[in-house]
Short mmCIF file of C-alpha atoms in Angstrom, two decimals:
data_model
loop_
_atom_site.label_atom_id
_atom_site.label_comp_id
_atom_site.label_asym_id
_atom_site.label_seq_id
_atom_site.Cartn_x
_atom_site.Cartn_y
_atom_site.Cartn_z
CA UNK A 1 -12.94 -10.25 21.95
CA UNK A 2 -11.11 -12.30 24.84
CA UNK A 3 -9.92 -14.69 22.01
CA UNK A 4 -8.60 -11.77 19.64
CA UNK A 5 -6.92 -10.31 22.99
CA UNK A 6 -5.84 -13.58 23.94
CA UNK A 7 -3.95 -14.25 20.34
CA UNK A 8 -3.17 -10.95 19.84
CA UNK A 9 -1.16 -10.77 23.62
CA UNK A 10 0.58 -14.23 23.09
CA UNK A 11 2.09 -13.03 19.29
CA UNK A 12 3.53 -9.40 21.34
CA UNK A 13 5.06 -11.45 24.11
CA UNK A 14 6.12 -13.96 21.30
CA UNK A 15 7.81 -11.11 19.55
CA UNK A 16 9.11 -8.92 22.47
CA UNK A 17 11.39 -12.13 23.31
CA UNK A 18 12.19 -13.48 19.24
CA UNK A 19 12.95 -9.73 18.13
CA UNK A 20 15.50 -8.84 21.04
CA UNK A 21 16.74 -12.22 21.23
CA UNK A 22 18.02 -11.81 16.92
CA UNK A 23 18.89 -8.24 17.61
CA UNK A 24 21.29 -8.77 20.32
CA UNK A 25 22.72 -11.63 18.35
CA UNK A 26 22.82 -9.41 15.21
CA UNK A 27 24.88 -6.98 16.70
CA UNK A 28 27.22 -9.71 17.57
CA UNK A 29 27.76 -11.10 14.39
CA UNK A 30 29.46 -9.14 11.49
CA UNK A 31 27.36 -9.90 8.69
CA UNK A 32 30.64 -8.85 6.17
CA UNK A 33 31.60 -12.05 6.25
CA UNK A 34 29.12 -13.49 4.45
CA UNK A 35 30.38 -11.41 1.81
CA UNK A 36 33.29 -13.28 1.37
CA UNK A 37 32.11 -16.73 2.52
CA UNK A 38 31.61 -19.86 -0.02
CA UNK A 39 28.55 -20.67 1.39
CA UNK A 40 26.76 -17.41 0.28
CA UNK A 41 24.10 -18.67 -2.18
CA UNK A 42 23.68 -16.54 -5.28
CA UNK A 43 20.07 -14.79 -5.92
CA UNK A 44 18.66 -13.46 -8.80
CA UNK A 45 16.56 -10.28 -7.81
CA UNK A 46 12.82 -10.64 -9.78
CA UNK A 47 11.32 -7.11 -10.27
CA UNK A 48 7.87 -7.27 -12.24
CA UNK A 49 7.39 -3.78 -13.46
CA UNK A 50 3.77 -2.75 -15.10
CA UNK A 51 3.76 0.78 -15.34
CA UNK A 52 6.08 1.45 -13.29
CA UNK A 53 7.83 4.47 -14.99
CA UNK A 54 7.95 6.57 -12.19
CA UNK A 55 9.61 4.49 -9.52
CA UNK A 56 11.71 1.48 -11.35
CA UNK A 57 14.58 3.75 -11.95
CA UNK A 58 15.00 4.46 -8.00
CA UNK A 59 14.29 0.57 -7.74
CA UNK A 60 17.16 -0.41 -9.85
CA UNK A 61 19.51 1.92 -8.38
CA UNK A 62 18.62 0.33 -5.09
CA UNK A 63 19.46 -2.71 -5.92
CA UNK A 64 22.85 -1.55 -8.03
CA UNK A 65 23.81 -0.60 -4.21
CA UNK A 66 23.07 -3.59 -2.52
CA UNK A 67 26.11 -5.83 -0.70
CA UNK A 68 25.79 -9.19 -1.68
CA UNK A 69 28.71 -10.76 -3.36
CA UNK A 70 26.77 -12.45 -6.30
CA UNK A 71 23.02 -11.39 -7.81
CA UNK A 72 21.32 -10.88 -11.43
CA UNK A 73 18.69 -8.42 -11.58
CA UNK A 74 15.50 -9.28 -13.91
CA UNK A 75 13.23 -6.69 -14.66
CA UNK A 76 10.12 -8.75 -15.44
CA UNK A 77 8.00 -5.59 -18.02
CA UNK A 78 4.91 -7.04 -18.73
CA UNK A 79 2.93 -5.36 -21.40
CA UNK A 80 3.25 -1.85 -19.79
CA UNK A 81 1.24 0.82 -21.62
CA UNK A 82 3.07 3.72 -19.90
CA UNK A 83 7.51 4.57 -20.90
CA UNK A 84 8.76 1.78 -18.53
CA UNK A 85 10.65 0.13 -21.41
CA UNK A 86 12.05 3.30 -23.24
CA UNK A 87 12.93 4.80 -19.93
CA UNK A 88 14.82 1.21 -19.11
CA UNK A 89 16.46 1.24 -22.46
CA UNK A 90 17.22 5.11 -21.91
CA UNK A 91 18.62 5.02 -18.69
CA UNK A 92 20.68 1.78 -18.89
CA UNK A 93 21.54 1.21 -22.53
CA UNK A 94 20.05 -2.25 -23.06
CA UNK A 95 20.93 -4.62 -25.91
CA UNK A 96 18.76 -7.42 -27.12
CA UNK A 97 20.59 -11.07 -26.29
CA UNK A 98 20.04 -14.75 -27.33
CA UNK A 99 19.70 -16.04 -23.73
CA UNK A 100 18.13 -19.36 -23.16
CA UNK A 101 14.94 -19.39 -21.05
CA UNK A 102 14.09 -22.75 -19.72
CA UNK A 103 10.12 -23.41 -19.91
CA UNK A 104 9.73 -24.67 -16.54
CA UNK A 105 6.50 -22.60 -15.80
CA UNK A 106 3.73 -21.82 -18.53
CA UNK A 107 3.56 -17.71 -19.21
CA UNK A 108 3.13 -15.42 -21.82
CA UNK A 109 4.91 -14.80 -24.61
CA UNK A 110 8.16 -13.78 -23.99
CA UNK A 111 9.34 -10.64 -26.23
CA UNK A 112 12.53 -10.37 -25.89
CA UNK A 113 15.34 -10.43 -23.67
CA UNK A 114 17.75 -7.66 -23.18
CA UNK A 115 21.27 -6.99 -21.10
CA UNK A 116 22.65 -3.27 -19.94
CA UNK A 117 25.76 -2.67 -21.60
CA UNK A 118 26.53 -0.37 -18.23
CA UNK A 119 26.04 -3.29 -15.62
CA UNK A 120 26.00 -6.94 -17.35
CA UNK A 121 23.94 -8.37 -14.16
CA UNK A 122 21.04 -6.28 -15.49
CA UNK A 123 18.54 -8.34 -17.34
CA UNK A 124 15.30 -7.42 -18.88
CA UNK A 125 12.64 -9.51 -20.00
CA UNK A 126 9.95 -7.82 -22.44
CA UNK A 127 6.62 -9.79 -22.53
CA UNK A 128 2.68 -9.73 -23.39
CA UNK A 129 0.97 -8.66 -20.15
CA UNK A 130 -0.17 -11.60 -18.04
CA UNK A 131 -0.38 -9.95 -14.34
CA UNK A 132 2.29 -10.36 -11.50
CA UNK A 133 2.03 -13.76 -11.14
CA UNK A 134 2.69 -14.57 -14.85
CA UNK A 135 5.27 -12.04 -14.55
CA UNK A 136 6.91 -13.65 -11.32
CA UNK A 137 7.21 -16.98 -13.02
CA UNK A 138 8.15 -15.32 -16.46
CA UNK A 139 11.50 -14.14 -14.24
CA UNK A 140 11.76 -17.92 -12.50
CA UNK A 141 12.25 -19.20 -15.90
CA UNK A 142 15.13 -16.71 -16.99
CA UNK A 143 16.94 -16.59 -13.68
CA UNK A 144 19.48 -18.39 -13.55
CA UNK A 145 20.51 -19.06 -9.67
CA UNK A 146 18.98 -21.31 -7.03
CA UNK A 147 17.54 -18.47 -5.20
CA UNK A 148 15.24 -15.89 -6.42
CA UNK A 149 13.76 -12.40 -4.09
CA UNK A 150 10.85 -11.26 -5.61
CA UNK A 151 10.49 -7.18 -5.63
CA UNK A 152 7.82 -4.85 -6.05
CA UNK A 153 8.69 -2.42 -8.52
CA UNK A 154 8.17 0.75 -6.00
CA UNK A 155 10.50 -0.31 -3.80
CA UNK A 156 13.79 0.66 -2.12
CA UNK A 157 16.24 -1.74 -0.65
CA UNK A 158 18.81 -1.19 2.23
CA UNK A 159 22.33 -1.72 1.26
CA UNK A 160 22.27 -5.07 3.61
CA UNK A 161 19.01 -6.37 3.62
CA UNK A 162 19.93 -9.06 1.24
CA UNK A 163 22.55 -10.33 3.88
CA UNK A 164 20.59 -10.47 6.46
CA UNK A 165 16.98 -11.90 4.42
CA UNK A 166 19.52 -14.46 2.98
CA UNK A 167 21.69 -15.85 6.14
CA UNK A 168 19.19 -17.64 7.82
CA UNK A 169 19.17 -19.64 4.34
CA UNK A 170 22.79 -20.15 3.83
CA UNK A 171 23.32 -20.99 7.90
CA UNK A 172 19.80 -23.56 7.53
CA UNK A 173 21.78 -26.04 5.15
CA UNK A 174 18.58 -26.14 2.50
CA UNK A 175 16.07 -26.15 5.13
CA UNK A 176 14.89 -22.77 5.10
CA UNK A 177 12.92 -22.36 1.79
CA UNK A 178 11.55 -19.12 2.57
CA UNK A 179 12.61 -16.19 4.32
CA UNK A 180 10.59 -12.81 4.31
CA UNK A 181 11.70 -9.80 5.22
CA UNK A 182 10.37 -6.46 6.75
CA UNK A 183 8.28 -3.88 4.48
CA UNK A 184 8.22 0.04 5.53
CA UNK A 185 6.16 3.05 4.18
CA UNK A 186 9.03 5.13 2.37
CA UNK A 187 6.37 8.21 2.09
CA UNK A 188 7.82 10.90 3.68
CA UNK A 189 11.31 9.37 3.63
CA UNK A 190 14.27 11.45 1.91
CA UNK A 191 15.47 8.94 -1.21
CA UNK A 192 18.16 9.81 -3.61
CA UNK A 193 18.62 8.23 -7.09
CA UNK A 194 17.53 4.58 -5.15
CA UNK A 195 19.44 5.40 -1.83
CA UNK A 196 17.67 5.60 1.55
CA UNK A 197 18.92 9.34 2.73
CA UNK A 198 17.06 10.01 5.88
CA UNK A 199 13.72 8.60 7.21
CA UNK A 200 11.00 10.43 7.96
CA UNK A 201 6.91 10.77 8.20
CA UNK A 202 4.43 11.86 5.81
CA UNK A 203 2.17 14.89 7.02
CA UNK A 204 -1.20 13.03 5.85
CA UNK A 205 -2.46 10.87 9.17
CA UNK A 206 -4.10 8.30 6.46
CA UNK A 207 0.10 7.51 5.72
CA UNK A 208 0.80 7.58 9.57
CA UNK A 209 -1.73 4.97 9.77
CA UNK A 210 -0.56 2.86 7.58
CA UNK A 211 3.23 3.15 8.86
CA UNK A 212 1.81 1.99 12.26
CA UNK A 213 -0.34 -0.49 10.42
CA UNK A 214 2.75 -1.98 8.48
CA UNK A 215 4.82 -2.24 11.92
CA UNK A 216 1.95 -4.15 14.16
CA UNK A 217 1.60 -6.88 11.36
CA UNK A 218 5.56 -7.21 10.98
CA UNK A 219 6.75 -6.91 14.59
CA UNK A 220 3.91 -8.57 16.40
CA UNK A 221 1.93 -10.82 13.82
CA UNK A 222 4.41 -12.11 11.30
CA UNK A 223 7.48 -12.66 14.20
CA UNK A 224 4.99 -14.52 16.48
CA UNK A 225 3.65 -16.85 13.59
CA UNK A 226 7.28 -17.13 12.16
CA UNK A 227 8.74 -18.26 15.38
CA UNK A 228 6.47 -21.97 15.08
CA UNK A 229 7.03 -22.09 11.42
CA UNK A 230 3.48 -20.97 10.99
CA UNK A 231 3.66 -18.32 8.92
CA UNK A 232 1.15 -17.93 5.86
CA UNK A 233 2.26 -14.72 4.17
CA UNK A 234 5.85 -14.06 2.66
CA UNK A 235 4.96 -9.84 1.37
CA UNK A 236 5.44 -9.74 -2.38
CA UNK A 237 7.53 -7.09 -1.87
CA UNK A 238 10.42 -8.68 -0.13
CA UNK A 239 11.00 -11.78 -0.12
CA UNK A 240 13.21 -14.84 -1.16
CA UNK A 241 11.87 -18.25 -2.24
CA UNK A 242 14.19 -22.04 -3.34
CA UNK A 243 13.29 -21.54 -7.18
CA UNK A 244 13.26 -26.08 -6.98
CA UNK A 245 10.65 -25.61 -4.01
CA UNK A 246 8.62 -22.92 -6.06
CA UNK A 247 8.92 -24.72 -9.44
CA UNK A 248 8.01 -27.86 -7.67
CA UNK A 249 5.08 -26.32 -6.00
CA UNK A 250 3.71 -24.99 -9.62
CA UNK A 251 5.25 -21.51 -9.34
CA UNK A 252 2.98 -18.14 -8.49
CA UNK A 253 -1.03 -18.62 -9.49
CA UNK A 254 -3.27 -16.48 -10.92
CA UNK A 255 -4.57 -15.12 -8.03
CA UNK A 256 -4.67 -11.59 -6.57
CA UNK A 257 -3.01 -12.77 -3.49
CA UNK A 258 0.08 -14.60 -5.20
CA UNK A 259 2.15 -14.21 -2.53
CA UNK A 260 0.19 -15.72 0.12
CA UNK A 261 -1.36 -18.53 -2.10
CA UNK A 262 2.21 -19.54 -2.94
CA UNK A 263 3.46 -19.60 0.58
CA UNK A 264 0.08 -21.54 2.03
CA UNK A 265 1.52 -24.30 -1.17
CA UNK A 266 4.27 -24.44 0.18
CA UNK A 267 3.85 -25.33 3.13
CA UNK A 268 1.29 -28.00 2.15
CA UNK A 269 3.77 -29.48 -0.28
CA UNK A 270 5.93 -29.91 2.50
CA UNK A 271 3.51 -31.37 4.62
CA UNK A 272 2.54 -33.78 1.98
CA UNK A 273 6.45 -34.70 1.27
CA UNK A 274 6.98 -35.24 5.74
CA UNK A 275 10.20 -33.21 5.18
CA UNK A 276 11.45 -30.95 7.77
CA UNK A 277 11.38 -27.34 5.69
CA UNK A 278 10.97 -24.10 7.13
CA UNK A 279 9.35 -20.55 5.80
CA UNK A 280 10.28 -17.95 8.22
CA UNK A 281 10.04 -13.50 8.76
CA UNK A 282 13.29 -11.91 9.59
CA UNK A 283 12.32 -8.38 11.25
CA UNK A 284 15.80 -6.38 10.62
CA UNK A 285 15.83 -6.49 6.30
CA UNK A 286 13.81 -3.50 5.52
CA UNK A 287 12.57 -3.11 1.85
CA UNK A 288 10.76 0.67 1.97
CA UNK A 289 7.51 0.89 -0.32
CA UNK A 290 5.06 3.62 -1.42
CA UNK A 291 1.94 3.71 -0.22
CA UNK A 292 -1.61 5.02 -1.11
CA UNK A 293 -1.86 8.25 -0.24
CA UNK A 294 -5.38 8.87 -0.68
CA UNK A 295 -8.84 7.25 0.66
CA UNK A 296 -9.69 6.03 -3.08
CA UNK A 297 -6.85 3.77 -3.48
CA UNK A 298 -6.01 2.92 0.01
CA UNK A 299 -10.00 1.35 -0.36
CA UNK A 300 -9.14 0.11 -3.46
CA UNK A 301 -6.23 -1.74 -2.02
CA UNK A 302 -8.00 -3.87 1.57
CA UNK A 303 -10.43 -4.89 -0.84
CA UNK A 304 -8.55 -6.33 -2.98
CA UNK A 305 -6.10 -7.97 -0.06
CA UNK A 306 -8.96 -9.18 1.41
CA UNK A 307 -10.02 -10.97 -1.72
CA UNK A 308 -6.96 -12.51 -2.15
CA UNK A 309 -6.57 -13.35 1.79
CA UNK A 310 -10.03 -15.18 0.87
CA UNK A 311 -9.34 -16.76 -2.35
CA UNK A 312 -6.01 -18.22 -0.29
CA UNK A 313 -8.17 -19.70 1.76
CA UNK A 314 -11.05 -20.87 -0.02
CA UNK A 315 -8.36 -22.75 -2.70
CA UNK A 316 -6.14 -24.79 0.18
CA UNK A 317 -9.68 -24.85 2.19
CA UNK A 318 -8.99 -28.87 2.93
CA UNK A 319 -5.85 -27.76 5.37
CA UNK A 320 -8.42 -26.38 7.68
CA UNK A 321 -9.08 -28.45 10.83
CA UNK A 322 -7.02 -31.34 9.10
CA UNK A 323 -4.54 -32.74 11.45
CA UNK A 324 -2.68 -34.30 8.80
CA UNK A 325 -1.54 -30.58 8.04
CA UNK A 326 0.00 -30.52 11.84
CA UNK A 327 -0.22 -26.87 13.60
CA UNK A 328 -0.34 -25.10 9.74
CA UNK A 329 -4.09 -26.84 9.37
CA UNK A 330 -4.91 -26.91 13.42
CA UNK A 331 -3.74 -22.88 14.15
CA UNK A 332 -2.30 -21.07 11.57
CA UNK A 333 -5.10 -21.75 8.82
CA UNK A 334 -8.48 -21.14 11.18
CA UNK A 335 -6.47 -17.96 12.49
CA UNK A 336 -6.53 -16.46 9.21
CA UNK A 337 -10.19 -17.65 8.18
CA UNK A 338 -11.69 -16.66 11.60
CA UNK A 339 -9.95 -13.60 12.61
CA UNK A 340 -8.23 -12.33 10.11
CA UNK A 341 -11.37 -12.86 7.24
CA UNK A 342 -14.02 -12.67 9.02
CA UNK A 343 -12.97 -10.70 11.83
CA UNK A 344 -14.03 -7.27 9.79
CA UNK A 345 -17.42 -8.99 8.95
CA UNK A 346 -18.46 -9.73 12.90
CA UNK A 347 -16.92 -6.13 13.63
CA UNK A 348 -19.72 -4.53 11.21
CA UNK A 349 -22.17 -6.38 12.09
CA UNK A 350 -21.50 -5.12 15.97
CA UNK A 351 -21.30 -1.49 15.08
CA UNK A 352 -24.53 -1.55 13.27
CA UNK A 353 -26.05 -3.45 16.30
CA UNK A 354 -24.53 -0.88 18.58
CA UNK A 355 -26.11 2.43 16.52
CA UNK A 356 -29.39 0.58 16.27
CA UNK A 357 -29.68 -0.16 20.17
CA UNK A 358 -28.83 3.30 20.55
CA UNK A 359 -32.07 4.20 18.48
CA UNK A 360 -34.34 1.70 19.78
CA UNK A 361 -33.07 2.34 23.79
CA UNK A 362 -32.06 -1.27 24.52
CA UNK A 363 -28.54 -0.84 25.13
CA UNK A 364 -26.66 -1.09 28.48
CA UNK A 365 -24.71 2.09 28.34
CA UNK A 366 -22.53 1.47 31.35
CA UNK A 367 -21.35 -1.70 29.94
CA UNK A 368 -21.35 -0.56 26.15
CA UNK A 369 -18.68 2.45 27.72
CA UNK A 370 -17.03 0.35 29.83
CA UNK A 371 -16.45 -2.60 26.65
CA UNK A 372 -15.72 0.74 24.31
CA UNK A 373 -12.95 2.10 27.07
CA UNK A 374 -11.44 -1.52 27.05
CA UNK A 375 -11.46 -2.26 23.03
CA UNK A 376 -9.69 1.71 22.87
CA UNK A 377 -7.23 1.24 25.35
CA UNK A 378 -5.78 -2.38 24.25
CA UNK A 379 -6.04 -1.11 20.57
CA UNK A 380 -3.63 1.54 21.65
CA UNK A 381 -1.30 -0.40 23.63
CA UNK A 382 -1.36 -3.30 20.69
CA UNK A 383 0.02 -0.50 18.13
CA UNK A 384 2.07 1.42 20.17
CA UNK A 385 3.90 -1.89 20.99
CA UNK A 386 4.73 -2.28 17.93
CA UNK A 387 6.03 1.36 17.54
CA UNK A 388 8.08 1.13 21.05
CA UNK A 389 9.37 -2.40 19.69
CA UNK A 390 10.50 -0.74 16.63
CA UNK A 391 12.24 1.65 18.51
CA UNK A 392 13.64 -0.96 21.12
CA UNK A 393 15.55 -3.31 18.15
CA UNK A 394 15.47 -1.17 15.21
CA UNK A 395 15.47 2.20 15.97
CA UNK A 396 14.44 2.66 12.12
CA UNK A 397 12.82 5.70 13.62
CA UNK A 398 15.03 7.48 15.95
CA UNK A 399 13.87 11.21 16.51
CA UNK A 400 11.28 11.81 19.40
CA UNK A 401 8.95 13.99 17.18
CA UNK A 402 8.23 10.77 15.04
CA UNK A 403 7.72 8.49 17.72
CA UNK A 404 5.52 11.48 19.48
CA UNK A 405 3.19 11.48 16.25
CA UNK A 406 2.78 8.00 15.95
CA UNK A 407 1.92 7.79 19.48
CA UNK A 408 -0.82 10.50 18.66
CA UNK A 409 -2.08 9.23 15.73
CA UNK A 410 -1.97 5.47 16.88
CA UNK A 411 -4.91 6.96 19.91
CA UNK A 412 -7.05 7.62 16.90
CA UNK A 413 -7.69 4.80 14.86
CA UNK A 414 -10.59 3.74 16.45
CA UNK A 415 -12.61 6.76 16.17
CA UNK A 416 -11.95 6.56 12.36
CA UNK A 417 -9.13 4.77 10.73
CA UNK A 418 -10.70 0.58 11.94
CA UNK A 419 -14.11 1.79 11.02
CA UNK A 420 -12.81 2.27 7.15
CA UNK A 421 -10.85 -0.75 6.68
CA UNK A 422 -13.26 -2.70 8.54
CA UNK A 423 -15.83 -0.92 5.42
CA UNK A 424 -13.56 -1.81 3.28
CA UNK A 425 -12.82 -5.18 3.74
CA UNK A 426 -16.42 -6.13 4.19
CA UNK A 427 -16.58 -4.53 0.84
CA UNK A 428 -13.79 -6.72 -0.37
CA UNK A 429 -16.03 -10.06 0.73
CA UNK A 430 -18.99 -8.82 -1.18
CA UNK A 431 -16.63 -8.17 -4.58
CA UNK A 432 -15.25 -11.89 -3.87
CA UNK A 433 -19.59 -13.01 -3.49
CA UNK A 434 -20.21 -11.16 -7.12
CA UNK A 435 -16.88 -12.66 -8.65
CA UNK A 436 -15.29 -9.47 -8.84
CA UNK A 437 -11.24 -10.27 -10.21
CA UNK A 438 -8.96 -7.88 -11.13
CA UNK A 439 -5.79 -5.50 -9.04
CA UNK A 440 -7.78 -2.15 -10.23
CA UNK A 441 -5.86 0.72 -11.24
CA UNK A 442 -2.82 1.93 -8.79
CA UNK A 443 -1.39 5.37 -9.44
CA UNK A 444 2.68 5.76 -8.50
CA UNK A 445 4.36 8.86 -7.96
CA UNK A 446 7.49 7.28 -7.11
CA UNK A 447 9.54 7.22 -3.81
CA UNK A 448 12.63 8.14 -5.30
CA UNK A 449 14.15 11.95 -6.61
CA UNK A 450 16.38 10.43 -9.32
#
């Protein structure tokens, strides 16, 4: 526990002073003018959609919105079973084109391609289903820019966040590879035909939770790990990748953690090449996402992150401890395997050793209340700096009521909300043990009223 609290403290201070530092600086500079600068690198926007029919319209109208001088959008449908291709070719009036799609990663069958007649930078690719990873590198092939942001298909962009996920890229001269950006829980929020039209909160507390969970590993884990260039985990739901570093690197695998498991090869590629390349978070982009909204898929889902957190792990396993890998196989890689996987596993094993010696009489009491006080009261501070620091740079979240319920809620995870994902993602290592693969079935209701 003093090592958790000891990591855990370092990454808030770590972010406290990297957040306000870029936030005082962003309000400085007048990110307009990389709308008309030179140097502004064209993207092309990658949006694997498997039935997705009830939020890719919302998605798409997002990212019509956006202000960035020069993007394609590729819709990525791979093998849906539900109306996401007849609502595509509904809504947008898409005509089938003779584009050439270079074979630089091995996928699927590609269908067809198709343009919208109503907005030319509209592309979409119709293929045999072959997950998100074969989707992902389905889009890397057709896109035809240097840069490519890969996009959940439930998601809602801000009208800037390209701008600011992008300029650390076009100020780096090449050596940025990688920027992530922030990912918020759009349940709850009001969203218009793909436009962001007031935030709010969901009622259910299991949402709350997660929008407290979401800002703790943004704000205070992925700042403080981003600041030393240590960051593992670019969120496959915003983020923007060098398509020559990612084709290079062997594009997305077939892996239920694709994002991570690309990001961890990246950074060993670069170790392995002794160049000087960097994958870092920025905090102010915010991409807003659905999330689970009930205990069966919310389980679903830590299992199967934790699997993929493990099978990240378990494939680059010969980073750990190696000091040819620098601070990415000395800190950032036995981080992840001993707090971050097996952190849940130790947890469960010291609740069931506290109900027992409750049973059996041989527990200190004093000392158990006095360890329980201290693990509830730096739990709370932990999230609620994350909230406050929200607040502080952000203010994504700027009525009182909202910060008064997430203070509320926050003082309750420990009495239920830890228990359950601690469940679940001791679950997730026994699925991994039995060779359990698979996403499992995710039901969308969509984030946006179109």
């Amino acid at each position: 526990m003093i090592l958790i609290m000891t990591v855990y403290g370092g990454m808030i201070i770590l972010s406290l002073s990297q957040i306000r530092k870029n936030y005082q600086l962003h309000e400085v500079v007048p990110y307009e003018d990389l709308l008309q600068s030179e140097f502004t690198k064209p993207v092309s926007i990658l949006v694997p959609a498997y039935n997705e029919s009830a939020g890719i319209y919302g998605t798409i109208r997002s990212l019509l919105s956006i202000e960035y001088p020069e993007y394609e959008m590729i819709i990525i449908n791979d093998g849906s079973t539900d109306d996401t291709l007849e609502k595509l070719f509904m809504r947008f009036k898409l005509v089938k084109i003779n584009r050439v799609v270079r074979k630089q990663l091995d996928t699927k069958e590609v269908k067809g391609v198709y343009q919208s007649t109503i907005y030319p930078h509209l592309i979409v690719l119709d293929k045999e289903n072959g997950g998100k990873a074969d989707a992902l590198n389905a889009g890397i092939n057709c896109s035809k820019y240097p840069y490519f942001c890969s996009l959940d298909g439930d998601s809602i962009i801000e009208r800037n966040a390209f701008l600011k996920v992008l300029k650390p890229i076009i100020e780096s001269d090449d050596e940025v590879i990688a920027s992530g950006g922030s990912v918020r829980i759009a349940n709850g929020c009001d969203i218009q035909n793909g436009e962001l039209v007031s935030i709010g909160l969901s009622h259910k507390p299991i949402v709350i939770m997660q929008v407290i969970e979401y800002l703790r590993a943004f704000l205070t884990g992925r700042v403080g790990l981003s600041k030393n260039n240590l960051l593992l985990i670019v969120s496959g739901a915003f983020g923007v990748f060098s398509k020559r570093w990612v084709v290079e690197a062997g594009g997305y695998a077939h892996t239920v953690g694709e994002d991570m498991e690309l990001v961890v090869r990246l950074h060993r590629l670069i170790k392995e090449k002794k160049v000087n390349k960097k994958i870092i978070y920025v905090p102010d982009p915010v991409c807003w996402t659905e999330a689970p909204e009930s205990i069966k898929f919310l389980r679903r889902q830590r299992k199967r992150w934790h699997r993929g957190l493990f099978d990240s792990l378990w494939k680059h396993k010969k980073l750990l401890f190696n000091p040819k890998y620098g601070s990415i196989g000395l800190f950032a890689m036995p981080y992840f395997f001993f707090i971050e996987f097996l952190g849940p596993l130790i947890e469960l094993i010291g609740y069931i050793i506290l109900i027992i010696s409750i049973f059996t009489g041989s527990i200190y009491i004093e000392y158990a209340l006095l360890f329980f006080i201290l693990a509830f009261i730096y739990g709370s501070i932990y999230s609620m700096a994350a909230v406050l620091l929200e607040e502080w740079t952000m203010e994504r979240y700027p009525k009182v009521k909202h910060l008064t319920i997430l203070f509320f809620i926050s003082l309750t995870e420990t009495f239920w909300y830890r228990p359950l994902t601690v469940l679940w993602r001791v679950e997730g290592m026994v699925e991994m043990v039995i060779g359990k693969k698979g996403w499992g079935e995710m039901i969308r209701k969509g984030v946006s009223n179109d």
